């Protein structure tokens, strides 16, 4: 038998969602007749836009004819999509990101992990606490996280986010090499201002660090002082990679398409000090290990940038933000602390002192018949919180929140 990567053994069981499902099933068994509403749902519920569906149907028709058939595409993505991304997401907003800086992918999750191929195993990695669990787990698999003690990996630097700092982490005291930042944030739902993000860009410039900026939820930003792209900060194209997704913006969770920006100005160095372009390294990595996102998916993604597609993005993100507003308002009305939601589909809720995440989860499930996600699943600083999402239908969101208000729940 071959020896396997021992670090998989160190990864904690990803039990969060299975445990949620188990507890919901147990509740259902004892409460037949109560329809449980999923307010923990991390997937979208609204269907693909008509413009996307039409473009994908046409793309399938292309594949059916010898004259318009497409086999392997460019590993970096088709130029029809890279051009549209560059124009609409960057140049139209005054940002100089060119098609050559853009790599189309099968979604943000794979890129976030795969990027670990291009920086050294010895890099010190910083992650927000709480955070989307993928940054930590990828660091464990790649051998950059060290050992886990009481839920904390001793090789990682944690950037704590709580109400005291408005969920905006402080700069690390020590030097870190790679910093994962995510705004609007999953799970806290908070977005970052330009002034706040500029501090991180300055830090990275000063220390020679790389920021991996996850902006999977940028289309939900509504407040004008909040950042949609890290390249809004001057000099960020020399220190930051931006990872984006069509998943939550346009219902692509099942289609799989996203993109990553690795600006050509971004440089690293080999062990002997020789300078190298990260864009060149990422291109090499993609050409070696990736054969491009599907033609049909990319044609669908390009339709998001038509006038109809852009209007539909606005409509669907408004819908989810509208749900988040209903959730935030309901929890605030019953005296809980509720954060996020204004520029995000996520609402982050605490009941105050003394109750852990699973206790709040259970209390809400039993009193109101809806499920939430325990915040402790996102890191030690998530303890005492639950995460709710605006991804359910408006009707279900309204039913769940009126149950909350009627329940008289107090913790
Ligand atoms: N980044 C964040 C912060 C997310 O919450 C998610 C999905 O939930 C992803 C990335 C993954 O996106 P994709 O569906 O493009 O892989």
Coordinates of N, CA, C and O and ligand atoms in Angstrom, one line a residue, residues 42-43 105-112 132 134-135 182-187 214-217 243-248 252-254 256-259 346 387 391, ligand 1:
X42 N -26.7 27.4 2.2 CA -25.5 28.0 1.6 C -25.5 28.0 0.1 O -24.5 28.3 -0.6
X43 N -26.6 27.6 -0.5 CA -26.8 27.5 -1.9 C -27.9 28.4 -2.4 O -28.8 28.7 -1.6
X105 N -12.1 30.0 -14.4 CA -11.9 28.7 -13.7 C -13.3 28.0 -13.5 O -14.3 28.5 -14.0
X106 N -13.3 26.9 -12.9 CA -14.5 26.2 -12.6 C -15.1 26.6 -11.2 O -15.8 25.9 -10.6
X107 N -14.7 27.8 -10.7 CA -15.2 28.3 -9.5 C -14.1 28.7 -8.5 O -12.9 28.4 -8.7
X108 N -14.5 29.5 -7.5 CA -13.6 30.1 -6.6 C -12.9 29.0 -5.6 O -11.8 29.2 -5.3
X109 N -13.7 28.0 -5.3 CA -13.2 27.1 -4.2 C -11.9 26.4 -4.8 O -10.9 26.3 -4.0
X110 N -12.0 25.9 -6.0 CA -10.8 25.2 -6.5 C -9.6 26.2 -6.6 O -8.5 25.8 -6.2
X111 N -9.8 27.4 -7.1 CA -8.7 28.3 -7.2 C -8.1 28.7 -5.9 O -6.9 28.8 -5.8
X112 N -8.9 28.9 -4.9 CA -8.4 29.2 -3.6 C -7.5 28.2 -3.0 O -6.4 28.5 -2.4
X132 N -14.5 31.5 6.1 CA -14.9 30.4 5.2 C -13.8 29.3 5.4 O -12.6 29.6 5.3
X134 N -12.4 26.9 4.0 CA -11.5 26.4 2.9 C -10.0 26.9 3.1 O -9.1 26.1 2.8
X135 N -9.8 28.1 3.5 CA -8.5 28.7 3.6 C -7.7 27.9 4.6 O -6.5 27.6 4.4
X182 N -11.5 38.2 3.0 CA -12.7 37.9 2.3 C -13.7 39.0 2.6 O -14.1 39.1 3.8
X183 N -14.1 39.8 1.6 CA -15.1 40.8 1.8 C -16.0 41.0 0.6 O -15.4 41.0 -0.5
X184 N -17.3 41.1 0.7 CA -18.1 41.0 1.8 C -17.9 39.6 2.4 O -17.7 38.6 1.7
X185 N -17.9 39.5 3.7 CA -17.3 38.3 4.4 C -18.4 37.2 4.6 O -19.5 37.5 4.9
X186 N -17.9 36.0 4.3 CA -18.7 34.8 4.8 C -17.9 34.3 6.0 O -16.7 34.0 5.8
X187 N -18.4 34.3 7.2 CA -19.8 34.3 7.6 C -20.3 35.6 8.1 O -21.6 35.7 8.3
X214 N -10.7 37.2 -1.5 CA -11.9 36.5 -2.0 C -13.0 37.4 -2.0 O -13.6 37.9 -1.0
X215 N -13.4 37.8 -3.3 CA -14.6 38.7 -3.4 C -15.7 38.0 -4.1 O -16.4 38.6 -5.0
X216 N -16.0 36.8 -3.7 CA -17.1 36.0 -4.2 C -18.4 36.7 -4.1 O -19.4 36.4 -4.9
X217 N -18.6 37.6 -3.1 CA -19.8 38.3 -2.9 C -19.8 39.8 -3.3 O -20.7 40.5 -2.8
X243 N -10.0 36.6 -6.2 CA -10.7 35.4 -6.6 C -12.2 35.7 -6.6 O -12.8 36.3 -5.7
X244 N -12.9 35.4 -7.7 CA -14.3 35.7 -7.9 C -15.1 34.5 -8.4 O -14.5 33.6 -9.0
X245 N -16.4 34.6 -8.3 CA -17.3 33.5 -8.6 C -18.6 34.0 -9.2 O -19.1 35.0 -8.8
X246 N -19.1 33.2 -10.1 CA -20.5 33.5 -10.6 C -21.5 32.8 -9.8 O -22.7 32.9 -10.1
X247 N -21.1 32.0 -8.8 CA -22.0 31.1 -8.1 C -23.2 31.8 -7.5 O -24.4 31.5 -7.7
X248 N -22.9 32.8 -6.6 CA -24.0 33.5 -5.9 C -24.6 34.7 -6.6 O -25.7 35.1 -6.3
X252 N -24.8 30.2 -10.4 CA -23.9 29.2 -11.1 C -23.3 28.1 -10.1 O -22.3 27.5 -10.5
X253 N -23.9 28.0 -9.0 CA -23.3 27.0 -8.0 C -23.2 25.6 -8.7 O -22.3 24.8 -8.5
X254 N -24.2 25.3 -9.5 CA -24.2 24.0 -10.2 C -23.6 24.0 -11.6 O -23.2 22.9 -12.1
X256 N -20.8 25.9 -12.4 CA -19.3 26.0 -12.0 C -18.6 26.9 -13.0 O -18.1 26.5 -14.1
X257 N -18.4 28.1 -12.6 CA -17.6 29.0 -13.4 C -17.2 30.2 -12.4 O -18.1 30.7 -11.7
X258 N -16.0 30.6 -12.5 CA -15.5 31.8 -11.8 C -14.3 32.3 -12.4 O -14.0 31.9 -13.5
X259 N -13.6 33.2 -11.7 CA -12.3 33.6 -12.3 C -11.4 34.2 -11.2 O -11.8 34.5 -10.2
X346 N -25.5 37.3 3.9 CA -25.3 36.6 5.2 C -25.7 37.6 6.4 O -25.3 38.7 6.4
X387 N -25.1 31.7 11.9 CA -25.2 32.4 10.6 C -26.5 32.1 9.9 O -26.9 30.9 9.9
X391 N -30.7 33.2 1.2 CA -30.8 32.4 0.0 C -32.1 31.6 -0.2 O -32.4 31.1 -1.2
Ligands
LIG1 N1 -15.5 31.9 -1.3 C1 -16.5 32.1 -0.4 C2 -16.3 33.2 0.6 C3 -17.6 31.3 -0.4 O1 -18.6 31.5 0.5 C4 -17.8 30.4 -1.4 C5 -19.0 29.5 -1.5 O2 -19.8 29.4 -0.6 C6 -16.8 30.2 -2.4 C7 -15.7 31.0 -2.3 C8 -16.9 29.1 -3.4 O3 -17.4 29.6 -4.6 P1 -17.6 28.7 -5.8 O4 -18.9 28.1 -5.9 O5 -17.2 29.6 -7.0 O6 -16.6 27.5 -5.7

